[in-house]
Amino acid sequence: QDVRGPDISADGRYIVFESFASDLVGNDNNNASDIFRYDRDTGSMIRISVDSNGVEANGSSFQPSISAEGLRIAFASNASNLVTGDGNGYTDVFVHNLSTNNTRRVSVHSNGSEGNGQSYEPEISDDGLFVVFVSFANNLVSGDDNNFLDVFIRERDADETYLVSVSDDGDQPNVFAESMEPSVSENGRFVVFQSYADNLAPGETNTDTRDVFVRDRQAGTTAYASVSSGGQIGNQSSREPVISADGYYIVFSSKADNLVANDTNDDRDIFSHQIQTDVEPPPPTPTVTLTVNFMAGAPGSVFAFSGSGYGQNQPVAIYVNNVNVGIATADFSGNIAFRLDSNSGTQQGMYIVRAENSNGRASAPISLDDAVPVRPTSGSGPTFSIPVGVAYTYQIYLP
């Protein structure tokens, strides 16, 4: 069956997608497209488009979007049984939280009442706290009377819904000027979208063309993003915007030939726009590291590991060949130290030790070989053990 709409977590471990296939997980009997999450580390597959009790959806689900850590997934669905009280008969937007197995509908009014129109095109912020989507509903906020597709944001912690596709003065887009394709920064401050509207920001000259806009929710301003470095608005259609997590960069496609010099191919190109605001580019993220005092030993050896870049006082998961063996805690400087004990029953071979958290992942190999002396060590930190019977990466055969 077709597989569509993939999205990937920040560290590349988890992939979500839509599929009509009924053999990816057990008991898939709804004869509809579902949302799945694949774990590239463990090879496991789970279905996301279920209610809080794990009951499968009674309608098709599509357009998944995954948070940075891979635990919260937003998606659109025609199903009416994912939450109680879903009686509007329209496509809605939901978020499934894998840390709680809870499914919630987010395309609702701040008071919880359901929308009276289709809602779709969700994107969840990297931190999982904000979801942007488009909707034909005119009852998600008060005063929505333009009778066309608008962009909204749901603050999940506050249970508040706001209209995003508005001007500095709060004016809605012109009647029949749809706004769509939203993307949100990690902290929910910036939302980009494309629209036909010519009244969202000053300076519009191509009134029959799609433009890309950026809404600064903190400042309450809306500005063109499909502009040249000198501020000239694109002279042809611009769409498909995506904003970086830090809210500093926007990429989009455009047929405009006046955004950069020497654009003569008369075709759609990809552009990057840097928002000129008080937002500063973030400092480079430190690369996490993991090193071992020696790489070879015999069963019974104790290996000492150290790493850095994991964040102040942050937990760090330790894996041996994808099997979690414990949690180390980084110190004030983001450094970790731990020991790994290989008992005498551990199989000879190569093992990959990995330390990871939301700041990144790093790995280091060790090998066990009876031809190498046992190596005791006095390394610091907690001691973990290689589980007996854990799959080794490859066997070492002695001559």
Coordinates of C-alpha atoms in Angstrom, one line a residue:
Q1 CA 0.0 0.0 0.0
D2 CA 1.0 3.6 -0.5
V3 CA 3.1 5.3 2.2
R4 CA 2.8 9.1 2.3
G5 CA 3.5 12.3 4.3
P6 CA 6.7 11.3 6.2
D7 CA 8.1 13.5 9.0
I8 CA 11.2 12.8 11.2
S9 CA 12.2 13.6 14.7
A10 CA 15.1 16.0 15.4
D11 CA 17.6 13.2 16.0
G12 CA 16.5 11.1 13.1
R13 CA 15.4 8.2 15.2
Y14 CA 11.7 8.3 14.7
I15 CA 9.8 8.5 11.4
V16 CA 6.0 9.1 11.2
F17 CA 4.0 8.5 8.1
E18 CA 0.5 7.7 6.7
S19 CA -0.3 4.4 5.2
F20 CA -3.4 2.3 4.1
A21 CA -1.4 -0.9 4.8
S22 CA -3.1 -3.3 7.3
D23 CA 0.0 -5.4 8.1
L24 CA 2.3 -2.9 9.7
V25 CA 0.9 -3.6 13.2
G26 CA -1.4 -6.2 14.6
N27 CA -5.2 -5.9 14.7
D28 CA -5.4 -3.2 12.0
N29 CA -9.0 -3.7 10.8
N30 CA -10.3 -0.3 10.1
N31 CA -9.7 -0.4 6.3
A32 CA -8.5 3.2 6.4
S33 CA -5.3 5.1 6.3
D34 CA -3.5 5.4 9.7
I35 CA -0.6 7.2 11.1
F36 CA 2.4 5.1 12.2
R37 CA 5.7 5.7 14.0
Y38 CA 8.8 3.7 13.1
D39 CA 11.8 3.5 15.5
R40 CA 15.0 3.3 13.4
D41 CA 17.0 2.2 16.5
T42 CA 14.8 -0.7 17.6
G43 CA 12.9 -1.5 14.3
S44 CA 9.6 -1.2 16.2
M45 CA 6.4 0.1 14.6
I46 CA 3.4 1.5 16.5
R47 CA 0.1 3.0 15.3
I48 CA -0.5 6.6 16.4
S49 CA -4.0 7.2 15.1
V50 CA -5.8 5.6 18.0
D51 CA -7.8 6.9 21.0
S52 CA -6.4 7.2 24.5
N53 CA -7.3 3.5 25.1
G54 CA -5.6 2.3 21.9
V55 CA -8.9 1.8 20.0
E56 CA -8.3 2.2 16.2
A57 CA -9.8 5.1 14.3
N58 CA -13.1 4.6 12.4
G59 CA -11.9 6.9 9.6
S60 CA -8.8 7.9 7.7
S61 CA -5.9 9.8 9.3
F62 CA -3.3 11.7 7.5
Q63 CA -0.7 14.6 7.5
P64 CA 1.4 13.6 10.5
S65 CA 3.8 16.0 12.2
I66 CA 6.2 14.9 14.9
S67 CA 7.8 16.8 17.8
A68 CA 11.6 17.0 18.1
E69 CA 11.9 14.2 20.7
G70 CA 9.4 12.0 18.8
L71 CA 6.9 11.6 21.6
R72 CA 4.1 13.9 20.4
I73 CA 2.5 13.5 17.0
A74 CA -0.1 15.8 15.4
F75 CA -2.3 14.6 12.6
A76 CA -5.6 15.2 10.8
S77 CA -8.3 12.6 10.9
N78 CA -11.8 12.0 9.6
A79 CA -12.4 9.6 12.5
S80 CA -15.2 10.4 15.0
N81 CA -14.1 8.1 17.8
L82 CA -10.6 9.4 18.8
V83 CA -12.1 11.6 21.5
T84 CA -15.5 11.8 23.1
G85 CA -18.0 14.3 21.8
D86 CA -16.7 14.4 18.3
G87 CA -19.9 15.0 16.4
N88 CA -19.2 17.7 13.9
G89 CA -18.7 15.3 11.0
Y90 CA -15.6 17.2 9.8
T91 CA -11.9 16.5 9.6
D92 CA -10.2 17.5 12.8
V93 CA -6.7 17.9 14.1
F94 CA -5.4 15.7 17.0
V95 CA -2.3 15.2 19.0
H96 CA -1.3 11.7 20.4
N97 CA 1.2 11.8 23.3
L98 CA 3.2 8.6 23.5
S99 CA 4.5 9.4 27.0
T100 CA 0.9 9.2 28.3
N101 CA -0.9 7.4 25.4
N102 CA -3.4 10.2 25.5
T103 CA -5.1 11.6 22.3
R104 CA -6.6 15.1 22.3
R105 CA -8.3 17.2 19.7
V106 CA -6.7 20.6 19.2
S107 CA -8.9 22.0 16.4
V108 CA -11.3 23.4 19.0
H109 CA -12.3 26.7 20.5
S110 CA -10.6 27.8 23.7
N111 CA -13.7 26.7 25.6
G112 CA -13.4 23.2 24.1
S113 CA -16.3 23.4 21.6
E114 CA -15.7 21.7 18.3
G115 CA -15.2 23.4 15.0
N116 CA -18.0 23.7 12.4
G117 CA -15.7 23.2 9.4
Q118 CA -12.8 21.1 8.1
S119 CA -9.4 21.5 9.9
Y120 CA -6.2 20.0 8.6
E121 CA -2.5 20.7 7.7
P122 CA -1.2 20.4 11.2
E123 CA 2.4 21.1 12.3
I124 CA 3.5 20.6 15.8
S125 CA 6.3 22.7 17.3
D126 CA 9.6 21.0 18.2
D127 CA 8.8 21.3 21.9
G128 CA 5.3 19.8 21.3
L129 CA 3.5 22.6 23.0
F130 CA 2.1 24.4 20.0
V131 CA 0.1 23.1 17.0
V132 CA -0.7 25.3 13.9
F133 CA -3.3 24.2 11.4
V134 CA -5.8 25.6 8.9
S135 CA -9.5 25.5 9.2
F136 CA -12.7 26.5 7.4
A137 CA -14.4 26.7 10.8
N138 CA -15.6 30.1 11.8
N139 CA -16.3 29.4 15.4
L140 CA -12.8 28.6 16.7
V141 CA -12.4 32.2 17.7
S142 CA -14.8 35.1 18.0
G143 CA -15.3 37.5 15.1
D144 CA -14.1 35.1 12.3
D145 CA -16.3 36.2 9.5
N146 CA -14.2 36.1 6.3
N147 CA -15.8 32.7 5.4
F148 CA -12.6 31.1 4.1
L149 CA -9.6 29.1 5.1
D150 CA -7.6 30.6 8.0
V151 CA -4.5 29.7 10.0
F152 CA -4.8 29.0 13.7
I153 CA -2.5 28.0 16.6
R154 CA -3.4 25.9 19.6
E155 CA -1.4 26.4 22.8
R156 CA -1.7 22.9 24.3
D157 CA -0.6 23.7 27.8
A158 CA -3.0 26.7 28.1
D159 CA -5.8 25.1 26.0
E160 CA -6.1 28.3 24.0
T161 CA -6.8 28.8 20.3
Y162 CA -5.8 31.9 18.4
L163 CA -6.3 33.1 14.8
V164 CA -2.8 33.7 13.3
S165 CA -3.6 34.9 9.7
V166 CA -4.4 38.5 10.6
S167 CA -2.8 41.9 10.1
D168 CA -1.0 44.1 12.7
D169 CA -4.4 45.6 13.5
G170 CA -6.1 42.2 13.8
D171 CA -7.9 42.4 10.4
Q172 CA -8.7 39.1 8.8
P173 CA -7.7 38.3 5.2
N174 CA -9.9 39.6 2.4
V175 CA -13.0 37.5 1.7
F176 CA -12.1 34.5 -0.4
A177 CA -8.3 35.0 0.3
E178 CA -7.3 31.7 1.7
S179 CA -4.4 31.3 4.1
M180 CA -2.7 27.9 4.4
E181 CA 0.6 25.9 4.7
P182 CA 1.5 27.0 8.2
S183 CA 4.8 26.3 10.0
V184 CA 5.7 27.3 13.6
S185 CA 8.9 28.0 15.5
E186 CA 9.8 25.9 18.5
N187 CA 8.5 28.4 21.1
G188 CA 5.4 29.2 19.2
R189 CA 6.3 32.9 18.7
F190 CA 6.6 32.9 14.9
V191 CA 4.2 31.3 12.4
V192 CA 4.7 31.5 8.7
F193 CA 2.0 30.8 6.1
Q194 CA 1.1 31.6 2.5
S195 CA -2.0 33.6 1.5
Y196 CA -3.7 35.3 -1.4
A197 CA -4.7 38.2 1.0
D198 CA -3.5 41.7 0.1
N199 CA -4.4 43.3 3.4
L200 CA -2.2 41.5 5.9
A201 CA 0.9 43.7 5.5
P202 CA 1.5 47.0 3.7
G203 CA 3.2 47.3 0.3
E204 CA 1.2 44.7 -1.7
T205 CA 1.3 45.2 -5.4
N206 CA 0.6 41.7 -6.8
T207 CA -2.9 41.2 -5.5
D208 CA -3.6 38.0 -7.5
T209 CA -0.6 36.1 -6.2
R210 CA 0.2 34.0 -3.2
D211 CA 2.8 35.5 -0.8
V212 CA 4.5 34.1 2.3
F213 CA 3.9 35.9 5.6
V214 CA 5.4 35.7 9.0
R215 CA 3.3 36.4 12.1
D216 CA 5.2 37.5 15.2
R217 CA 2.8 36.6 18.0
Q218 CA 4.8 38.3 20.7
A219 CA 5.1 41.6 18.9
G220 CA 1.6 41.3 17.3
T221 CA 2.9 42.0 13.8
T222 CA 2.6 40.4 10.4
A223 CA 5.2 41.0 7.6
Y224 CA 6.0 39.7 4.2
A225 CA 8.6 36.9 4.2
S226 CA 8.7 36.3 0.4
V227 CA 10.8 39.5 -0.2
S228 CA 14.2 40.3 -1.5
S229 CA 17.0 41.3 0.9
G230 CA 16.0 44.9 0.1
G231 CA 12.4 44.3 1.1
Q232 CA 10.9 44.0 -2.4
I233 CA 7.9 41.8 -2.5
G234 CA 8.1 38.8 -4.9
N235 CA 6.4 39.5 -8.2
Q236 CA 5.0 36.0 -8.6
S237 CA 3.6 33.2 -6.5
S238 CA 5.4 32.2 -3.3
R239 CA 4.4 29.2 -1.1
E240 CA 5.4 26.1 0.9
P241 CA 7.1 28.1 3.8
V242 CA 9.0 26.4 6.6
I243 CA 10.5 28.2 9.6
S244 CA 13.5 27.1 11.5
A245 CA 13.1 26.0 15.2
D246 CA 14.8 29.2 16.4
G247 CA 12.5 31.4 14.3
Y248 CA 15.3 33.1 12.5
Y249 CA 15.2 31.6 9.0
I250 CA 12.4 30.9 6.6
V251 CA 12.6 28.8 3.4
F252 CA 10.0 28.8 0.7
S253 CA 9.4 28.2 -3.0
S254 CA 8.7 30.9 -5.4
K255 CA 8.3 31.7 -9.1
A256 CA 9.3 35.3 -8.5
D257 CA 12.3 36.5 -10.4
N258 CA 13.0 39.7 -8.4
L259 CA 14.0 38.1 -5.0
V260 CA 17.6 37.7 -6.0
A261 CA 19.8 39.0 -8.9
N262 CA 20.1 37.0 -12.1
D263 CA 17.1 34.8 -11.6
T264 CA 16.4 34.0 -15.2
N265 CA 15.3 30.4 -15.3
D266 CA 11.6 31.3 -15.3
D267 CA 10.8 28.5 -12.9
R268 CA 10.1 27.9 -9.2
D269 CA 13.1 28.1 -7.0
I270 CA 13.9 27.7 -3.3
F271 CA 14.8 30.8 -1.2
S272 CA 15.9 31.4 2.3
H273 CA 14.8 34.6 4.1
Q274 CA 16.4 35.8 7.4
I275 CA 13.9 37.5 9.7
Q276 CA 15.1 41.0 10.7
T277 CA 13.9 41.1 14.3
D278 CA 15.3 41.1 17.7
V279 CA 15.8 37.4 17.5
E280 CA 19.4 36.5 17.6
P281 CA 20.8 33.4 15.8
P282 CA 21.4 30.8 18.5
P283 CA 24.9 29.8 19.4
P284 CA 26.0 26.5 17.7
T285 CA 24.7 23.5 19.5
P286 CA 27.6 21.7 21.2
T287 CA 28.3 18.3 19.6
V288 CA 27.8 15.5 22.1
T289 CA 30.8 13.2 22.5
L290 CA 31.5 9.8 24.0
T291 CA 34.9 8.2 24.5
V292 CA 36.2 5.1 26.1
N293 CA 39.5 4.6 28.0
F294 CA 40.3 1.5 25.9
M295 CA 38.4 -0.2 23.2
A296 CA 39.5 -3.9 23.6
G297 CA 39.2 -6.2 26.5
A298 CA 38.2 -9.7 27.6
P299 CA 34.8 -10.7 29.1
G300 CA 35.1 -9.5 32.7
S301 CA 36.7 -6.2 31.7
V302 CA 35.3 -2.9 33.0
F303 CA 35.3 0.0 30.5
A304 CA 35.3 3.6 31.5
F305 CA 33.4 6.1 29.4
S306 CA 33.2 9.8 29.4
G307 CA 31.2 12.3 27.3
S308 CA 30.3 15.9 27.0
G309 CA 27.7 18.3 25.6
Y310 CA 24.6 16.7 27.2
G311 CA 23.3 19.7 29.0
Q312 CA 23.5 20.8 32.6
N313 CA 22.2 18.1 35.1
Q314 CA 20.4 16.4 32.2
P315 CA 19.6 12.6 32.2
V316 CA 21.4 10.6 29.6
A317 CA 20.2 7.2 28.4
I318 CA 23.0 4.6 28.0
Y319 CA 22.5 1.8 25.4
V320 CA 24.5 -1.3 24.5
N321 CA 23.6 -2.5 21.0
N322 CA 20.3 -0.6 21.3
V323 CA 19.4 -2.2 24.6
N324 CA 18.9 0.4 27.4
V325 CA 21.1 -0.4 30.4
G326 CA 20.6 2.6 32.5
I327 CA 20.6 6.4 33.0
A328 CA 23.6 8.6 33.7
T329 CA 23.2 12.2 34.8
A330 CA 25.3 15.0 33.3
D331 CA 27.1 17.3 35.7
F332 CA 26.9 21.1 35.8
S333 CA 29.0 21.3 32.7
G334 CA 27.0 18.8 30.7
N335 CA 29.6 16.0 31.1
I336 CA 29.0 12.4 31.9
A337 CA 31.1 9.5 33.2
F338 CA 30.1 5.9 33.7
R339 CA 31.6 2.4 33.7
L340 CA 30.5 -0.6 31.7
D341 CA 31.1 -4.1 33.2
S342 CA 31.2 -7.1 30.9
N343 CA 30.8 -10.2 33.1
S344 CA 32.5 -13.5 32.2
G345 CA 29.3 -14.8 30.5
T346 CA 29.2 -12.1 27.9
Q347 CA 29.7 -13.2 24.4
Q348 CA 32.9 -12.2 22.5
G349 CA 32.4 -9.7 19.8
M350 CA 32.0 -6.0 19.0
Y351 CA 29.5 -3.9 21.0
I352 CA 28.3 -0.3 20.3
V353 CA 27.8 1.8 23.4
R354 CA 25.6 4.9 22.9
A355 CA 24.8 7.8 25.1
E356 CA 21.9 10.1 24.1
N357 CA 19.4 12.6 25.3
S358 CA 17.5 15.5 23.7
N359 CA 20.9 17.3 23.1
G360 CA 22.1 14.6 20.8
R361 CA 23.7 11.1 20.6
A362 CA 27.2 9.7 20.4
S363 CA 28.6 6.2 20.4
A364 CA 31.8 4.4 20.9
P365 CA 32.7 0.7 20.1
I366 CA 34.2 -1.8 22.4
S367 CA 35.3 -5.4 21.7
L368 CA 35.6 -8.5 23.8
D369 CA 38.2 -11.1 22.9
D370 CA 39.7 -13.8 25.1
A371 CA 43.0 -13.1 23.5
V372 CA 43.0 -9.7 25.3
P373 CA 43.8 -9.4 29.0
V374 CA 41.0 -8.5 31.4
R375 CA 41.3 -4.7 32.0
P376 CA 40.0 -3.5 35.4
T377 CA 39.5 0.3 35.7
S378 CA 38.8 2.8 38.3
G379 CA 36.7 5.1 36.2
S380 CA 34.1 7.3 37.9
G381 CA 30.3 7.4 37.7
P382 CA 27.6 4.7 37.8
T383 CA 28.4 1.2 36.7
F384 CA 26.2 -0.5 34.1
S385 CA 26.5 -4.1 32.8
I386 CA 26.3 -5.6 29.4
P387 CA 23.2 -7.8 29.6
V388 CA 24.0 -11.5 29.1
G389 CA 22.7 -12.6 25.7
V390 CA 22.5 -9.1 24.2
A391 CA 23.0 -9.3 20.5
Y392 CA 26.5 -8.5 19.5
T393 CA 27.3 -6.4 16.4
Y394 CA 29.6 -9.1 14.9
Q395 CA 31.4 -12.1 16.2
I396 CA 35.2 -12.2 16.5
Y397 CA 36.7 -15.4 15.3
L398 CA 40.2 -16.2 16.4
P399 CA 42.6 -17.8 13.9

